[in-house]
């Protein structure tokens, strides 16, 4: 059931950084992805050709018969922004847990010490969470947090403002104070490729204003942060994301996660989830 | 003059160099090389610097050194005033070389298995099983050392071979190879993480302050 619902969404299966032929797996199906620098193709083991779409510097595909539209990020094409695909990282965890971790602020001082947070500045201040019905997306707004090194372009510690957006069960977009241009947001996203219900490949991607850092520096700044999360994600139990409110007791800091889980449940996006307490 | 280190933040070989420099208090000018996903190590400019196309590379004045063992040796020889990190007596000196050689077996097995688990870079057949055999060998050595109250691979001070072996052993869980079965390894990893000036990397967490106040 849950896989059937998941089949009609688009997922990233490769980046477009370099031409390549890539053997990979999506929703328990083996795929071959070819990208020659101009066009992409996605083929199944029986020769089935699946649709291929290039968006946000990645090749996206959909295995189902009735693809839901793929979301947009308008900043992706804004002049002056640098787009930074960071490569894929395989994680032995539910694709939904990878998204939920991206939405969590409370772990910053402990896991991303000295970069996205620092003790004793551990308090998560109240913020607002809403399911925006008109677009069917989860939004968290008015988030603020003390960060020692919020971005490669940040000179030092600052209070950083955040907005989170979940436009897809397996993707999340973060809008964050842009240190060199206070009137703009930096955009950082995570696109998750569900390999199976308990294995995923995360494709971090950014669209930033930064005229000084090299591409390698920007990529590695983000990779370092994401890889700090990897070992923690691989040790979360149970493997599936629990959607039954009886299974875990959230705190106020977890409001975004609560809304995300509720949104997944009502949407029927259950691939990678646990729906009932065991 | 501060040496330049060409490095990648997730590369275990580069981490060895950054870790020793941090422990010795030596500054490095780090230049990020986009080896993943950009394959910058295969670019003409990089190959002119390092024909093998691998990280890390250290440049100091006219000197160019490739590979962690050579760079660790140079850092200890030029920057370690205590001489503790590179024993001078023939026997321990040669033992250190032996464990530096062992560190390359670790990187060819455990290191390769990690890159496959994280980035889908194909590892040689049987890399994970060979990595586990390396861990057992190291565990046995550390167990025997413990009988004589020795905490490090050689002698009574950590040497550059401890650093060279530490990275891949500590990062084994990234490939799904856990430390649970290796109590002496765990103790050795912990002692290394407790050294003043220790530098963490993703997958190797810092020790949190355990004492109050």
Coordinates of C-alpha atoms in Angstrom, one line a residue:
Chain A
X1 CA 0.0 0.0 0.0
X2 CA 2.5 2.5 1.1
X3 CA 4.8 1.9 -1.9
X4 CA 1.9 2.3 -4.2
X5 CA 1.3 5.9 -2.9
X6 CA 5.0 6.7 -3.1
X7 CA 5.3 5.5 -6.7
X8 CA 3.5 8.7 -8.0
X9 CA 6.1 11.1 -6.6
X10 CA 9.2 12.3 -8.3
X11 CA 12.6 11.5 -6.7
X12 CA 16.2 12.4 -7.3
X13 CA 18.3 9.5 -8.7
X14 CA 21.6 11.3 -9.7
X15 CA 23.1 14.7 -9.7
X16 CA 24.1 16.5 -12.9
X17 CA 27.6 17.6 -11.7
X18 CA 29.4 15.3 -14.2
X19 CA 28.3 13.1 -17.1
X20 CA 27.8 9.6 -15.8
X21 CA 26.0 6.3 -16.0
X22 CA 24.8 5.2 -12.6
X23 CA 23.3 2.0 -11.3
X24 CA 21.0 2.8 -8.4
X25 CA 17.8 1.8 -6.7
X26 CA 14.5 3.6 -6.0
X27 CA 11.6 2.2 -4.0
X28 CA 13.1 -1.3 -4.2
X29 CA 13.5 -1.1 -8.0
X30 CA 16.9 -1.3 -9.7
X31 CA 17.5 1.6 -12.2
X32 CA 20.1 2.7 -14.6
X33 CA 20.5 6.5 -14.9
X34 CA 22.4 8.0 -17.8
X35 CA 23.3 11.7 -17.9
X36 CA 25.4 13.0 -20.8
X37 CA 25.5 16.7 -19.8
X38 CA 22.4 17.6 -21.8
X39 CA 19.8 14.9 -21.5
X40 CA 19.1 12.1 -19.0
X41 CA 17.4 8.8 -19.2
X42 CA 16.2 6.4 -16.6
X43 CA 15.7 2.7 -17.4
X44 CA 14.4 -0.2 -15.3
X45 CA 15.8 -3.7 -15.2
X46 CA 13.2 -4.9 -17.8
X47 CA 14.0 -2.1 -20.2
X48 CA 11.1 0.1 -19.1
X49 CA 11.9 3.8 -19.8
X50 CA 10.8 6.1 -16.9
X51 CA 10.4 9.8 -17.3
X52 CA 13.5 11.9 -16.5
X53 CA 13.3 15.6 -15.5
X54 CA 16.3 17.8 -14.7
X55 CA 15.6 20.1 -11.8
X56 CA 17.8 21.7 -9.1
X57 CA 20.9 20.2 -10.6
X58 CA 19.6 16.6 -10.2
X59 CA 17.9 14.0 -12.4
X60 CA 14.4 13.2 -11.1
X61 CA 12.2 10.3 -12.0
X62 CA 8.8 8.9 -11.2
X63 CA 8.0 5.2 -11.4
X64 CA 4.2 5.5 -11.1
X65 CA 1.4 6.0 -13.6
X66 CA 0.1 9.3 -12.4
X67 CA 3.0 11.6 -11.3
X68 CA 2.1 14.4 -8.9
X69 CA 3.6 17.7 -10.0
X70 CA 7.2 18.2 -8.7
X71 CA 7.5 21.3 -6.4
X72 CA 9.3 24.4 -7.4
X73 CA 11.9 26.6 -5.6
X74 CA 11.8 30.0 -7.1
X75 CA 15.2 31.0 -5.8
X76 CA 16.8 28.3 -7.9
X77 CA 16.8 30.6 -10.9
X78 CA 17.4 33.9 -9.2
X79 CA 20.4 35.8 -10.7
X80 CA 23.4 36.0 -8.5
X81 CA 22.8 32.9 -6.6
X82 CA 25.2 30.0 -6.6
X83 CA 23.7 26.6 -6.9
X84 CA 25.6 24.0 -5.0
X85 CA 24.7 20.3 -5.4
X86 CA 26.6 18.5 -2.7
X87 CA 26.6 14.9 -4.0
X88 CA 24.6 11.9 -2.6
X89 CA 25.2 10.3 0.7
X90 CA 23.8 6.8 1.5
X91 CA 22.3 6.4 4.9
X92 CA 20.8 3.3 6.5
X93 CA 17.7 4.9 7.8
X94 CA 14.1 5.6 6.7
X95 CA 13.9 8.4 4.0
X96 CA 11.4 10.0 6.3
X97 CA 13.8 10.1 9.2
X98 CA 16.4 11.9 7.0
X99 CA 13.8 14.6 6.3
X100 CA 12.7 14.8 9.9
X101 CA 16.3 15.2 11.1
X102 CA 16.7 18.1 8.6
X103 CA 13.7 19.8 10.3
X104 CA 15.0 19.5 13.8
X105 CA 16.7 22.4 15.5
X106 CA 17.2 21.1 19.0
X107 CA 20.1 18.9 18.1
X108 CA 22.3 21.6 16.7
X109 CA 24.4 22.5 19.8
X110 CA 25.1 18.8 20.4
X111 CA 25.7 17.4 17.0
X112 CA 26.8 20.4 15.0
X113 CA 28.9 21.9 17.8
X114 CA 30.7 25.1 16.9
X115 CA 28.9 25.4 13.6
X116 CA 25.1 25.4 13.9
X117 CA 24.9 25.6 17.6
X118 CA 26.9 25.7 20.8
X119 CA 26.3 24.9 24.5
X120 CA 25.0 26.6 26.6
X121 CA 22.8 28.2 23.9
X122 CA 20.5 25.2 23.6
X123 CA 17.1 26.7 24.0
X124 CA 14.7 26.4 21.1
X125 CA 12.6 29.6 21.1
X126 CA 8.9 29.3 20.3
X127 CA 8.1 29.3 16.6
X128 CA 5.0 28.8 14.4
X129 CA 4.1 25.7 12.4
X130 CA 1.3 25.4 9.9
X131 CA 0.0 23.1 7.2
X132 CA -0.7 25.5 4.4
X133 CA -3.7 24.0 2.9
X134 CA -3.7 26.0 -0.3
X135 CA -0.3 24.5 -1.3
X136 CA -0.5 21.4 0.9
X137 CA 2.9 22.0 2.4
X138 CA 4.2 22.0 6.0
X139 CA 5.7 25.4 7.0
X140 CA 7.6 26.4 10.2
X141 CA 8.2 30.1 10.5
X142 CA 9.8 32.6 13.0
X143 CA 12.4 30.1 14.0
X144 CA 15.5 31.7 15.4
X145 CA 18.7 30.2 16.8
X146 CA 22.1 31.2 18.0
X147 CA 24.7 29.9 15.6
X148 CA 28.5 30.2 15.9
X149 CA 29.2 29.6 12.1
X150 CA 25.8 29.7 10.4
X151 CA 27.2 29.7 6.8
X152 CA 30.6 29.6 5.1
X153 CA 30.0 33.3 4.4
X154 CA 29.2 34.2 8.1
X155 CA 32.0 36.1 9.9
X156 CA 31.1 34.9 13.3
X157 CA 28.4 33.9 15.7
X158 CA 24.9 35.4 15.1
X159 CA 21.2 34.9 15.8
X160 CA 20.0 33.2 12.6
X161 CA 16.4 33.2 11.4
X162 CA 14.9 30.2 9.7
X163 CA 11.9 29.1 7.8
X164 CA 11.3 25.4 7.0
X165 CA 9.1 24.1 4.2
X166 CA 8.1 20.5 3.4
X167 CA 6.7 20.4 -0.1
X168 CA 7.1 16.7 -0.7
X169 CA 7.2 13.7 1.7
X170 CA 10.9 13.2 1.0
X171 CA 12.2 16.7 0.5
X172 CA 12.6 19.7 2.7
X173 CA 13.7 23.3 2.0
X174 CA 15.2 25.6 4.5
X175 CA 15.3 29.4 4.1
X176 CA 17.9 30.9 6.4
X177 CA 19.3 34.4 7.1
X178 CA 21.9 35.1 4.4
X179 CA 24.9 36.7 6.2
X180 CA 26.3 38.8 3.2
X181 CA 22.7 39.9 2.1
X182 CA 20.4 40.4 5.1
X183 CA 17.4 41.1 2.7
X184 CA 17.6 37.7 1.1
X185 CA 17.4 34.1 2.4
X186 CA 20.0 31.4 1.7
X187 CA 18.2 28.3 0.5
X188 CA 19.3 24.9 1.6
X189 CA 17.4 21.8 0.7
X190 CA 17.6 18.1 1.2
X191 CA 16.2 15.8 -1.6
X192 CA 15.9 12.2 -0.4
X193 CA 16.0 9.2 -2.7
X194 CA 14.2 6.3 -1.1
X195 CA 16.2 3.2 -1.9
X196 CA 14.0 1.1 0.3
X197 CA 12.0 1.7 3.4
X198 CA 15.1 1.6 5.6
X199 CA 17.9 2.9 3.2
X200 CA 18.0 6.2 1.5
X201 CA 20.4 8.5 -0.4
X202 CA 20.3 12.1 0.7
X203 CA 21.2 14.8 -1.9
X204 CA 21.8 18.1 -0.1
X205 CA 21.6 21.1 -2.4
X206 CA 22.0 24.9 -1.8
X207 CA 21.3 28.2 -3.6
X208 CA 23.3 30.9 -1.9
X209 CA 24.7 34.3 -2.2
X210 CA 28.4 34.0 -1.5
X211 CA 31.0 35.7 -3.7
X212 CA 34.1 34.6 -1.8
X213 CA 34.0 30.9 -1.1
X214 CA 35.1 28.3 -3.6
X215 CA 32.7 25.7 -4.8
X216 CA 34.7 23.0 -2.9
X217 CA 34.4 25.0 0.3
X218 CA 30.7 25.4 0.0
X219 CA 30.2 21.7 -0.8
X220 CA 32.3 20.6 2.1
X221 CA 30.8 23.0 4.6
X222 CA 27.4 21.4 3.9
X223 CA 28.8 17.8 3.6
X224 CA 30.5 18.1 7.0
X225 CA 27.2 19.1 8.6
X226 CA 25.2 16.4 6.9
X227 CA 27.7 13.7 7.7
X228 CA 27.6 14.7 11.4
X229 CA 24.0 13.6 11.3
X230 CA 24.6 10.3 9.4
X231 CA 25.8 8.1 12.3
X232 CA 23.0 9.4 14.5
X233 CA 20.4 8.6 11.9
X234 CA 21.7 5.1 11.4
X235 CA 21.3 4.5 15.1
X236 CA 17.7 5.6 15.5
X237 CA 15.2 3.0 16.6
X238 CA 12.8 1.8 15.3
X239 CA 14.0 2.1 11.7
X240 CA 10.6 3.4 10.4
X241 CA 9.3 6.8 11.3
X242 CA 6.6 6.4 14.0
X243 CA 3.3 8.1 12.9
X244 CA 1.2 6.8 15.9
X245 CA 1.2 9.5 18.5
X246 CA 1.2 6.9 21.2
X247 CA 4.7 5.8 20.2
X248 CA 6.7 8.9 21.1
X249 CA 6.2 11.9 23.3
X250 CA 7.2 15.1 21.6
X251 CA 8.2 18.4 23.2
X252 CA 7.3 21.9 22.1
X253 CA 10.6 22.1 20.2
X254 CA 9.4 19.2 18.0
X255 CA 6.3 21.0 16.6
X256 CA 7.6 20.8 13.0
X257 CA 8.1 17.1 13.3
X258 CA 4.6 16.7 14.8
X259 CA 3.1 18.5 11.9
X260 CA 5.3 16.6 9.4
X261 CA 4.2 13.3 10.8
X262 CA 0.5 14.3 10.8
X263 CA 0.8 15.6 7.2
X264 CA 2.4 12.3 6.1
X265 CA -0.3 10.3 7.7
X266 CA -3.3 12.2 6.2
X267 CA -1.6 12.2 2.8
X268 CA -1.1 8.4 3.0
X269 CA 2.6 8.9 2.5
X270 CA 3.5 5.8 4.6
X271 CA 6.6 4.4 2.8
X272 CA 9.3 4.3 5.5
X273 CA 6.8 4.9 8.3
X274 CA 5.4 2.8 11.2
X275 CA 1.7 3.5 11.4
X276 CA 0.8 1.7 14.6
X277 CA 2.4 1.2 18.0
X278 CA 4.0 -2.3 18.1
Chain B
X1 CA 55.7 29.7 6.5
X2 CA 52.5 27.9 7.1
X3 CA 52.2 24.7 5.0
X4 CA 49.3 24.3 2.6
X5 CA 47.2 21.1 2.9
X6 CA 44.9 20.1 0.0
X7 CA 42.1 18.3 1.7
X8 CA 38.5 17.1 1.8
X9 CA 36.5 17.3 4.9
X10 CA 35.2 13.7 4.7
X11 CA 38.4 12.0 3.6
X12 CA 39.9 9.8 6.3
X13 CA 43.5 10.2 4.9
X14 CA 43.3 14.0 5.1
X15 CA 41.8 13.8 8.6
X16 CA 45.0 12.0 9.8
X17 CA 47.1 15.0 8.8
X18 CA 44.7 17.6 10.3
X19 CA 44.4 15.5 13.5
X20 CA 48.2 15.3 14.0
X21 CA 48.6 19.0 13.2
X22 CA 45.9 19.8 15.8
X23 CA 47.5 17.7 18.4
X24 CA 50.9 19.3 17.8
X25 CA 49.4 22.8 17.6
X26 CA 50.7 23.3 14.1
X27 CA 48.7 25.7 11.8
X28 CA 47.8 24.5 8.3
X29 CA 46.4 26.5 5.4
X30 CA 43.6 24.1 4.3
X31 CA 42.5 24.2 0.7
X32 CA 39.3 22.3 0.0
X33 CA 39.5 20.1 -3.1
X34 CA 36.2 19.0 -4.6
X35 CA 37.1 15.3 -4.9
X36 CA 33.4 14.4 -4.3
X37 CA 31.1 15.0 -6.2
X38 CA 33.3 17.2 -8.5
X39 CA 36.2 14.7 -9.1
X40 CA 38.6 17.6 -9.0
X41 CA 41.4 15.2 -8.1
X42 CA 41.3 14.1 -11.7
X43 CA 41.7 17.6 -13.1
X44 CA 44.8 18.5 -15.0
X45 CA 45.8 21.1 -12.4
X46 CA 45.5 18.6 -9.6
X47 CA 47.3 15.8 -11.4
X48 CA 50.2 18.2 -12.1
X49 CA 50.5 18.6 -8.3
X50 CA 49.9 15.0 -7.4
X51 CA 50.2 12.5 -10.2
X52 CA 48.4 9.8 -8.3
X53 CA 45.3 12.0 -8.1
X54 CA 44.7 11.3 -4.4
X55 CA 44.4 13.4 -1.3
X56 CA 46.0 14.6 0.9
X57 CA 48.8 16.7 -0.6
X58 CA 51.0 19.0 1.5
X59 CA 53.0 21.9 0.0
X60 CA 55.6 23.6 2.1
X61 CA 58.0 26.0 0.3
X62 CA 59.2 23.9 -2.7
X63 CA 58.4 20.6 -1.0
X64 CA 55.3 18.6 -2.2
X65 CA 54.3 15.5 -0.2
X66 CA 51.6 13.1 -1.2
X67 CA 49.9 10.6 1.1
X68 CA 49.2 10.6 4.8
X69 CA 52.2 8.5 5.9
X70 CA 54.8 10.8 4.3
X71 CA 53.0 13.9 5.5
X72 CA 52.7 12.6 9.1
X73 CA 56.4 11.8 9.1
X74 CA 57.3 15.3 7.9
X75 CA 55.0 17.0 10.4
X76 CA 56.4 15.0 13.3
X77 CA 60.0 15.5 12.2
X78 CA 59.6 19.3 11.7
X79 CA 57.0 20.2 14.3
X80 CA 57.2 17.9 17.3
X81 CA 59.5 19.4 19.9
X82 CA 58.9 16.6 22.3
X83 CA 60.0 13.9 19.8
X84 CA 57.3 11.7 21.4
X85 CA 55.4 11.2 18.2
X86 CA 58.3 9.6 16.3
X87 CA 60.5 7.4 18.3
X88 CA 64.2 7.6 17.5
X89 CA 65.5 4.3 18.9
X90 CA 65.9 1.6 16.2
X91 CA 63.4 -1.0 17.5
X92 CA 60.4 1.3 18.2
X93 CA 61.2 3.3 15.1
X94 CA 60.9 0.2 13.0
X95 CA 57.8 -0.9 14.9
X96 CA 56.2 2.5 14.1
X97 CA 57.0 1.9 10.4
X98 CA 55.3 -1.5 10.7
X99 CA 52.1 0.0 12.0
X100 CA 52.3 2.8 9.4
X101 CA 52.2 -0.1 6.9
X102 CA 49.3 -1.6 8.7
X103 CA 47.4 1.7 8.5
X104 CA 47.6 1.3 4.7
X105 CA 45.9 -2.1 5.0
X106 CA 43.2 -0.5 7.1
X107 CA 42.6 2.2 4.5
X108 CA 42.5 -0.3 1.6
X109 CA 39.9 -2.4 3.5
X110 CA 38.0 -0.4 6.1
X111 CA 38.5 2.9 4.3
X112 CA 37.3 1.4 1.0
X113 CA 34.3 -0.2 2.6
X114 CA 33.3 3.2 4.2
X115 CA 33.5 5.0 0.8
X116 CA 31.3 2.3 -0.7
X117 CA 28.7 2.5 2.1
X118 CA 28.5 6.3 2.0
X119 CA 29.2 7.3 -1.6
X120 CA 28.6 4.1 -3.7
X121 CA 32.3 4.1 -4.7
X122 CA 32.9 0.4 -5.4
X123 CA 35.2 -1.3 -2.9
X124 CA 37.3 -4.4 -3.6
X125 CA 35.5 -7.7 -3.1
X126 CA 35.6 -8.8 0.5
X127 CA 36.8 -5.4 1.8
X128 CA 34.5 -5.5 4.8
X129 CA 35.6 -9.0 5.9
X130 CA 39.2 -8.0 5.4
X131 CA 38.6 -4.9 7.5
X132 CA 37.2 -7.0 10.3
X133 CA 40.3 -9.2 10.2
X134 CA 42.5 -6.1 10.5
X135 CA 40.5 -5.0 13.6
X136 CA 41.0 -8.4 15.2
X137 CA 44.7 -8.2 14.6
X138 CA 44.9 -4.7 16.1
X139 CA 42.7 -5.8 19.0
X140 CA 45.1 -8.7 19.8
X141 CA 48.1 -6.4 19.6
X142 CA 46.5 -3.9 22.0
X143 CA 45.4 -6.7 24.4
X144 CA 49.0 -7.9 24.6
X145 CA 50.3 -4.3 25.0
X146 CA 47.8 -3.9 27.9
X147 CA 49.5 -6.8 29.8
X148 CA 52.6 -4.6 30.0
X149 CA 50.4 -1.5 30.8
X150 CA 51.1 -0.2 27.3
X151 CA 48.2 2.0 26.0
X152 CA 49.6 2.9 22.6
X153 CA 50.8 0.9 19.6
X154 CA 54.5 1.4 20.4
X155 CA 56.1 2.7 23.5
X156 CA 54.5 4.9 26.2
X157 CA 53.5 7.8 24.0
X158 CA 51.2 7.9 21.0
X159 CA 53.2 7.9 17.7
X160 CA 52.2 8.9 14.2
X161 CA 51.2 5.3 13.5
X162 CA 48.5 5.6 16.2
X163 CA 47.1 8.5 14.3
X164 CA 47.4 6.7 11.0
X165 CA 45.5 3.7 12.3
X166 CA 43.0 5.7 14.4
X167 CA 41.1 7.3 11.6
X168 CA 39.9 4.2 9.7
X169 CA 39.3 2.3 12.9
X170 CA 37.2 5.0 14.4
X171 CA 35.2 5.5 11.2
X172 CA 34.4 1.7 10.7
X173 CA 30.8 2.2 12.0
X174 CA 30.2 4.3 8.9
X175 CA 30.5 1.1 6.9
X176 CA 28.3 -0.8 9.5
X177 CA 31.3 -2.5 11.2
X178 CA 30.8 -1.8 14.9
X179 CA 33.4 -1.6 17.7
X180 CA 31.3 -3.6 20.2
X181 CA 33.3 -6.8 20.0
X182 CA 36.7 -5.0 20.5
X183 CA 37.1 -3.7 24.0
X184 CA 40.8 -2.9 23.7
X185 CA 40.2 -1.0 20.5
X186 CA 37.5 0.9 22.2
X187 CA 39.7 1.9 25.1
X188 CA 42.5 3.0 22.7
X189 CA 40.0 5.0 20.6
X190 CA 38.8 6.7 23.7
X191 CA 42.3 7.6 25.0
X192 CA 43.1 9.1 21.6
X193 CA 39.9 11.2 21.7
X194 CA 40.8 12.4 25.2
X195 CA 44.2 13.8 24.1
X196 CA 44.4 17.6 24.5
X197 CA 43.8 19.4 21.2
X198 CA 41.9 16.4 19.7
X199 CA 40.1 17.3 16.5
X200 CA 36.8 15.5 15.7
X201 CA 35.4 14.8 12.2
X202 CA 31.9 13.7 11.0
X203 CA 31.5 10.2 12.3
X204 CA 34.0 10.7 15.1
X205 CA 32.3 12.6 17.9
X206 CA 34.2 14.7 20.4
X207 CA 34.0 13.6 24.0
X208 CA 31.5 15.6 25.9
X209 CA 32.5 17.2 29.2
X210 CA 31.6 14.5 31.7
X211 CA 32.4 16.4 34.9
X212 CA 30.1 19.1 36.1
X213 CA 31.2 22.7 36.3

